[in-house]
Coordinates of C-alpha atoms in Angstrom, one line a residue:
M1 CA 100.9 -48.1 -198.0
T2 CA 104.4 -48.2 -196.5
Y3 CA 107.8 -47.6 -197.7
V4 CA 111.2 -48.7 -196.6
S5 CA 114.2 -46.5 -197.5
P6 CA 117.4 -47.7 -199.3
T7 CA 119.0 -47.6 -195.9
G8 CA 116.2 -49.7 -194.2
E9 CA 114.1 -47.2 -192.4
F10 CA 110.3 -47.7 -192.5
T11 CA 108.2 -44.7 -193.5
R12 CA 104.5 -44.6 -193.0
D13 CA 102.4 -43.1 -196.0
Q14 CA 100.5 -40.4 -194.2
R15 CA 98.7 -39.0 -197.2
Y16 CA 95.2 -39.3 -195.8
I17 CA 91.9 -37.7 -196.9
A18 CA 91.9 -34.7 -194.8
T19 CA 88.1 -33.9 -195.1
R20 CA 86.7 -33.3 -191.7
I21 CA 83.2 -33.7 -190.3
T22 CA 82.4 -30.7 -188.2
A23 CA 79.7 -29.1 -186.3
D24 CA 79.3 -26.3 -188.8
G25 CA 79.9 -28.4 -191.8
S26 CA 82.6 -26.2 -193.1
D27 CA 84.3 -29.0 -195.3
G28 CA 80.7 -29.9 -196.7
Y29 CA 80.1 -32.6 -194.1
P30 CA 78.2 -31.5 -191.0
A31 CA 78.0 -33.8 -188.0
E32 CA 74.5 -35.4 -188.2
P33 CA 72.9 -38.5 -186.6
G34 CA 72.5 -41.3 -189.0
R35 CA 74.3 -39.8 -191.9
Y36 CA 77.7 -41.6 -191.7
R37 CA 79.1 -45.1 -191.0
L38 CA 82.4 -45.7 -189.3
V39 CA 84.3 -48.7 -190.8
V40 CA 86.9 -50.2 -188.6
S41 CA 88.9 -53.5 -188.2
R42 CA 89.4 -54.5 -184.5
A43 CA 92.7 -55.7 -185.6
C44 CA 93.9 -52.3 -186.4
P45 CA 95.3 -50.0 -183.6
W46 CA 94.4 -46.8 -185.3
A47 CA 90.9 -48.0 -185.9
S48 CA 90.6 -49.3 -182.2
R49 CA 91.2 -45.7 -181.1
V50 CA 88.0 -44.5 -182.8
V51 CA 86.1 -47.6 -181.5
I52 CA 87.1 -46.7 -178.0
V53 CA 86.4 -42.9 -178.3
R54 CA 83.1 -43.6 -179.8
R55 CA 82.0 -45.8 -177.0
L56 CA 83.2 -43.7 -174.2
L57 CA 81.4 -40.7 -175.7
G58 CA 78.2 -42.7 -176.3
L59 CA 78.1 -42.0 -179.9
E60 CA 76.8 -45.4 -181.0
P61 CA 73.2 -44.2 -181.7
V62 CA 74.3 -41.6 -184.1
L63 CA 77.3 -43.1 -185.8
S64 CA 76.9 -46.6 -186.9
M65 CA 79.8 -49.0 -187.1
A66 CA 80.9 -51.6 -189.6
V67 CA 83.4 -54.2 -188.5
A68 CA 85.7 -55.5 -191.4
G69 CA 87.3 -59.0 -191.0
P70 CA 90.7 -59.2 -189.6
T71 CA 92.6 -59.9 -192.8
H72 CA 92.7 -58.3 -196.2
D73 CA 94.5 -58.7 -199.5
E74 CA 96.3 -56.1 -201.6
R75 CA 92.9 -54.6 -202.7
S76 CA 91.3 -53.7 -199.4
W77 CA 89.6 -54.7 -196.3
T78 CA 86.5 -56.9 -196.7
F79 CA 83.2 -57.3 -194.9
D80 CA 83.4 -61.1 -194.7
L81 CA 82.0 -61.1 -191.1
D82 CA 78.7 -60.1 -192.5
P83 CA 76.0 -62.3 -194.1
G84 CA 76.8 -62.7 -197.9
G85 CA 80.1 -60.8 -197.4
R86 CA 78.5 -57.4 -197.7
D87 CA 78.1 -54.5 -195.3
P88 CA 74.4 -54.5 -194.5
V89 CA 74.2 -50.7 -194.5
L90 CA 76.6 -49.6 -197.4
G91 CA 75.8 -52.8 -199.5
I92 CA 79.5 -53.2 -200.5
E93 CA 81.9 -56.1 -200.2
R94 CA 85.1 -54.1 -200.0
L95 CA 86.1 -51.0 -198.3
R96 CA 87.7 -49.8 -201.6
D97 CA 84.3 -49.6 -203.2
A98 CA 83.6 -46.5 -200.9
Y99 CA 87.0 -45.0 -201.8
L100 CA 86.5 -45.3 -205.5
A101 CA 82.9 -43.9 -205.3
R102 CA 84.5 -40.6 -204.3
F103 CA 88.0 -40.9 -206.0
P104 CA 87.7 -43.0 -209.1
D105 CA 91.6 -42.7 -209.5
Y106 CA 92.5 -43.1 -205.8
D107 CA 96.0 -44.5 -205.6
R108 CA 96.7 -44.3 -201.9
G109 CA 96.2 -46.9 -199.2
I110 CA 92.6 -48.3 -198.5
T111 CA 92.9 -47.8 -194.7
V112 CA 90.7 -48.1 -191.5
P113 CA 89.3 -46.3 -189.8
A114 CA 87.2 -44.6 -192.5
I115 CA 84.0 -42.8 -192.3
V116 CA 81.5 -43.3 -195.2
D117 CA 78.6 -41.0 -196.1
V118 CA 75.9 -43.5 -196.3
S119 CA 73.5 -41.6 -198.7
T120 CA 76.3 -41.3 -201.4
G121 CA 78.4 -44.4 -200.4
Q122 CA 81.5 -42.2 -200.7
V123 CA 84.4 -42.2 -198.3
V124 CA 84.6 -38.9 -196.3
T125 CA 87.8 -39.3 -194.3
N126 CA 90.4 -41.8 -193.2
D127 CA 92.5 -39.4 -191.4
Y128 CA 92.6 -41.1 -188.1
A129 CA 94.5 -38.6 -186.1
P130 CA 92.0 -35.8 -186.2
M131 CA 89.1 -38.1 -186.4
T132 CA 88.9 -39.0 -182.6
L133 CA 89.6 -35.3 -181.8
D134 CA 86.5 -34.4 -183.9
L135 CA 84.4 -36.9 -182.1
S136 CA 85.3 -35.1 -178.9
T137 CA 84.8 -31.6 -180.1
Q138 CA 82.7 -31.5 -183.2
W139 CA 80.1 -34.1 -182.2
R140 CA 79.6 -32.7 -178.7
A141 CA 75.9 -32.2 -179.2
Y142 CA 75.4 -35.9 -179.6
H143 CA 77.5 -37.1 -176.6
R144 CA 75.8 -39.2 -174.0
P145 CA 75.0 -37.7 -170.6
G146 CA 78.1 -38.1 -168.4
A147 CA 80.5 -38.4 -171.3
P148 CA 84.1 -37.5 -170.4
D149 CA 86.0 -34.7 -171.9
L150 CA 88.8 -36.6 -173.6
Y151 CA 90.3 -33.6 -175.0
P152 CA 89.9 -30.7 -172.4
E153 CA 90.8 -27.3 -173.8
S154 CA 93.1 -26.5 -170.8
L155 CA 95.1 -29.6 -171.4
R156 CA 95.2 -29.7 -175.3
G157 CA 98.8 -28.4 -175.5
E158 CA 100.1 -31.0 -173.2
I159 CA 98.1 -33.8 -174.7
D160 CA 99.3 -32.8 -178.1
Q161 CA 102.9 -32.8 -177.0
V162 CA 102.7 -36.3 -175.3
N163 CA 100.7 -37.6 -178.5
A164 CA 103.5 -36.4 -180.8
V165 CA 106.3 -38.4 -179.1
V166 CA 104.2 -41.4 -178.3
F167 CA 103.2 -41.7 -182.1
E168 CA 106.7 -41.3 -183.4
D169 CA 108.5 -43.6 -180.9
V170 CA 105.8 -46.0 -179.8
N171 CA 102.6 -46.1 -181.9
D172 CA 104.7 -46.0 -185.1
G173 CA 107.8 -47.1 -183.5
V174 CA 106.8 -50.7 -183.2
Y175 CA 106.2 -50.8 -186.9
Q176 CA 109.6 -49.0 -187.5
C177 CA 111.0 -52.0 -185.8
G178 CA 108.7 -54.7 -187.4
F179 CA 109.2 -53.4 -191.0
A180 CA 112.8 -52.3 -191.0
G181 CA 114.8 -53.4 -193.8
G182 CA 118.2 -53.3 -192.3
Q183 CA 119.9 -54.0 -189.0
E184 CA 121.0 -50.6 -188.2
A185 CA 117.5 -49.1 -188.9
Y186 CA 115.9 -51.8 -186.8
E187 CA 118.3 -51.2 -183.8
E188 CA 117.6 -47.3 -184.0
A189 CA 114.0 -47.8 -183.9
Y190 CA 114.3 -50.4 -181.0
D191 CA 116.4 -48.1 -179.0
R192 CA 114.0 -45.2 -179.5
L193 CA 111.0 -47.4 -178.7
F194 CA 112.3 -48.7 -175.3
A195 CA 113.8 -45.3 -174.3
R196 CA 110.3 -43.9 -174.8
L197 CA 108.7 -46.8 -172.9
D198 CA 111.1 -46.1 -170.0
W199 CA 110.2 -42.3 -170.2
L200 CA 106.4 -43.3 -170.1
A201 CA 106.9 -45.7 -167.2
D202 CA 108.8 -42.8 -165.2
R203 CA 105.9 -40.6 -165.9
L204 CA 103.2 -43.0 -165.1
A205 CA 104.9 -44.1 -161.9
R206 CA 103.9 -40.7 -160.5
R207 CA 100.4 -40.3 -162.0
R208 CA 97.6 -42.5 -162.9
Y209 CA 96.9 -41.1 -166.3
L210 CA 99.3 -39.6 -168.9
V211 CA 97.8 -35.9 -168.8
G212 CA 95.7 -34.6 -165.9
D213 CA 93.8 -36.8 -163.4
T214 CA 91.3 -38.2 -165.9
I215 CA 91.3 -40.4 -169.0
T216 CA 92.2 -38.3 -172.2
E217 CA 92.9 -38.9 -175.8
A218 CA 96.6 -39.5 -174.8
D219 CA 95.7 -42.6 -172.8
V220 CA 93.5 -43.9 -175.7
R221 CA 96.5 -43.5 -178.2
L222 CA 99.0 -45.2 -175.9
F223 CA 96.7 -48.1 -174.8
T224 CA 96.1 -49.4 -178.3
T225 CA 99.7 -50.1 -178.8
L226 CA 100.3 -51.6 -175.2
V227 CA 97.3 -53.9 -175.7
R228 CA 98.9 -55.4 -178.7
F229 CA 102.5 -55.5 -177.3
D230 CA 102.8 -59.0 -176.0
A231 CA 100.3 -60.6 -178.5
V232 CA 102.1 -59.3 -181.6
Y233 CA 104.8 -56.6 -181.3
H234 CA 107.1 -58.5 -178.9
G235 CA 107.6 -61.4 -181.1
H236 CA 106.2 -60.6 -184.5
F237 CA 107.8 -57.0 -184.6
K238 CA 111.0 -58.1 -182.7
C239 CA 110.3 -55.6 -179.9
N240 CA 111.7 -57.9 -177.4
R241 CA 113.8 -56.3 -174.8
E242 CA 111.0 -57.3 -172.5
K243 CA 107.3 -58.1 -172.6
L244 CA 104.6 -55.6 -171.3
T245 CA 104.1 -58.0 -168.5
E246 CA 107.7 -57.5 -167.4
M247 CA 107.3 -53.8 -167.3
P248 CA 105.5 -53.2 -163.9
V249 CA 104.3 -49.7 -164.2
L250 CA 103.2 -50.0 -167.9
W251 CA 101.6 -53.4 -167.4
A252 CA 99.6 -52.1 -164.2
Y253 CA 98.6 -48.9 -166.3
A254 CA 97.4 -51.0 -169.2
R255 CA 95.5 -53.3 -167.0
D256 CA 93.8 -50.3 -165.3
L257 CA 92.6 -48.9 -168.8
F258 CA 91.7 -52.5 -170.0
Q259 CA 89.4 -53.0 -166.9
T260 CA 87.8 -49.6 -167.6
P261 CA 84.5 -49.8 -169.5
G262 CA 85.1 -48.7 -173.1
F263 CA 88.7 -50.1 -173.3
G264 CA 89.0 -53.9 -172.9
D265 CA 85.5 -54.6 -173.8
T266 CA 86.3 -53.4 -177.4
V267 CA 89.6 -55.5 -177.9
D268 CA 89.4 -58.5 -180.0
F269 CA 92.8 -60.5 -179.4
D270 CA 91.7 -63.2 -182.1
H271 CA 91.4 -60.6 -184.7
I272 CA 94.7 -58.8 -183.7
K273 CA 96.7 -62.0 -183.9
R274 CA 95.2 -63.2 -187.1
H275 CA 95.6 -59.8 -188.8
Y276 CA 99.4 -59.4 -188.0
Y277 CA 100.4 -63.1 -188.3
E278 CA 98.3 -63.9 -191.4
V279 CA 98.6 -60.8 -193.6
H280 CA 102.4 -60.0 -193.0
R281 CA 103.7 -62.9 -194.9
D282 CA 107.0 -61.0 -195.6
I283 CA 107.6 -61.3 -191.8
N284 CA 105.7 -64.5 -191.0
P285 CA 105.9 -66.6 -194.2
T286 CA 104.1 -69.6 -192.9
G287 CA 101.2 -67.5 -191.6
I288 CA 100.9 -69.5 -188.4
V289 CA 99.2 -67.7 -185.6
P290 CA 100.6 -68.2 -182.2
A291 CA 98.4 -70.0 -179.6
G292 CA 99.5 -67.6 -176.8
P293 CA 99.9 -65.5 -174.8
D294 CA 97.8 -66.2 -171.8
L295 CA 95.3 -63.4 -171.6
S296 CA 94.0 -64.1 -168.1
G297 CA 96.5 -61.6 -166.6
W298 CA 94.6 -58.7 -168.1
L299 CA 91.9 -59.2 -165.5
T300 CA 94.2 -59.3 -162.4
P301 CA 94.2 -56.4 -159.8
H302 CA 96.4 -53.4 -160.9
G303 CA 96.2 -51.3 -157.7
R304 CA 96.4 -48.1 -159.5
E305 CA 93.1 -46.8 -158.0
A306 CA 95.3 -45.9 -154.9
M307 CA 96.8 -43.2 -157.0
G308 CA 93.7 -41.3 -157.1
G309 CA 92.3 -39.7 -160.3
R310 CA 88.8 -39.8 -161.7
P311 CA 88.7 -42.0 -164.9
F312 CA 85.6 -40.2 -166.2
G313 CA 86.1 -36.8 -164.5
A314 CA 82.7 -35.5 -163.4
G315 CA 81.0 -37.9 -165.7
C316 CA 80.2 -41.7 -165.6
E317 CA 81.3 -44.8 -167.3
P318 CA 79.4 -45.9 -170.4
G319 CA 76.7 -48.5 -170.3
P320 CA 77.1 -52.1 -171.3
L321 CA 77.8 -52.9 -175.0
S322 CA 75.0 -53.9 -177.2
D323 CA 75.0 -57.6 -178.3
A324 CA 75.6 -56.4 -181.9
E325 CA 78.9 -54.7 -180.9
A326 CA 80.2 -57.2 -178.3
V327 CA 83.5 -58.8 -179.0
P328 CA 82.8 -62.6 -179.6
A329 CA 83.2 -64.9 -176.8
G330 CA 86.6 -66.4 -176.5
H331 CA 88.2 -63.5 -178.4
T332 CA 88.8 -61.6 -175.1
P333 CA 89.2 -62.5 -171.4
L334 CA 86.2 -60.4 -170.6
R335 CA 83.9 -62.9 -172.5
A336 CA 85.5 -66.3 -172.1
A337 CA 84.1 -69.1 -174.3
A338 CA 81.7 -71.4 -172.8

């Protein structure tokens, strides 16, 4: 759910279900293999964070994943990609069924990502910000051998600081532009967005990753906005001072991450474009989905390996995606259609 103030400012409803899944089960939900199902849409940047972190940490065998279709109506996300339009594990047609199973009078947004308790069919949490941090810290017993430390204790203060300004000005900033209800509110959000992108470009001109010399949670959070920038935010959300491909440092940084296993191989540009352009009819009344942009540039050399750094620290990259979780051919330049 979103709101626009009388003066035109977009405000995100952040009343999420704050239940946490922890190692000790202090909220009543202990981290256990096979107990939960992660529900995502590949269109959603907040859900994409969890998809990437789950893959980097190798949690696929212990936390199954349901992929909702790229579009939804006012009721909720649907499982129209699955046979019969039902998730094969939860047995439901709409994500809202899991929300109402726990909260019959639930009156907030039915959002992804969400984690559902398989045995009860009830949603546990949709609080996406701590969700990825908990995968890093509370599910550690189930990480794959060689999994990176995406939230190292010694860097958490700096990661949190970077994440806070990136969320306000970039992750949410593109939405503040796109859903602004007035010219002044739009221009203020636009100025904050590009000032922060300039700040990030300056920071990344001197270092390969945002915090430290390895990939961290901060890189995951920025990447999911950058990868959508030219495909939807530049035109659809009027974030058009320049394209990502016209910002040399950020474009090279984004390509570096995209070509790192766990990032680009989870991105579905078809779902991303269909969601934004088909669902946001208040911004795009015709529902026409643009044919572009050309995606081949994502695979061009980026040169940032010369800056040093170790993508996975002392660990190693994740193995190949399973066929069941691979992005469909033609939806990403990593798997071109035949």
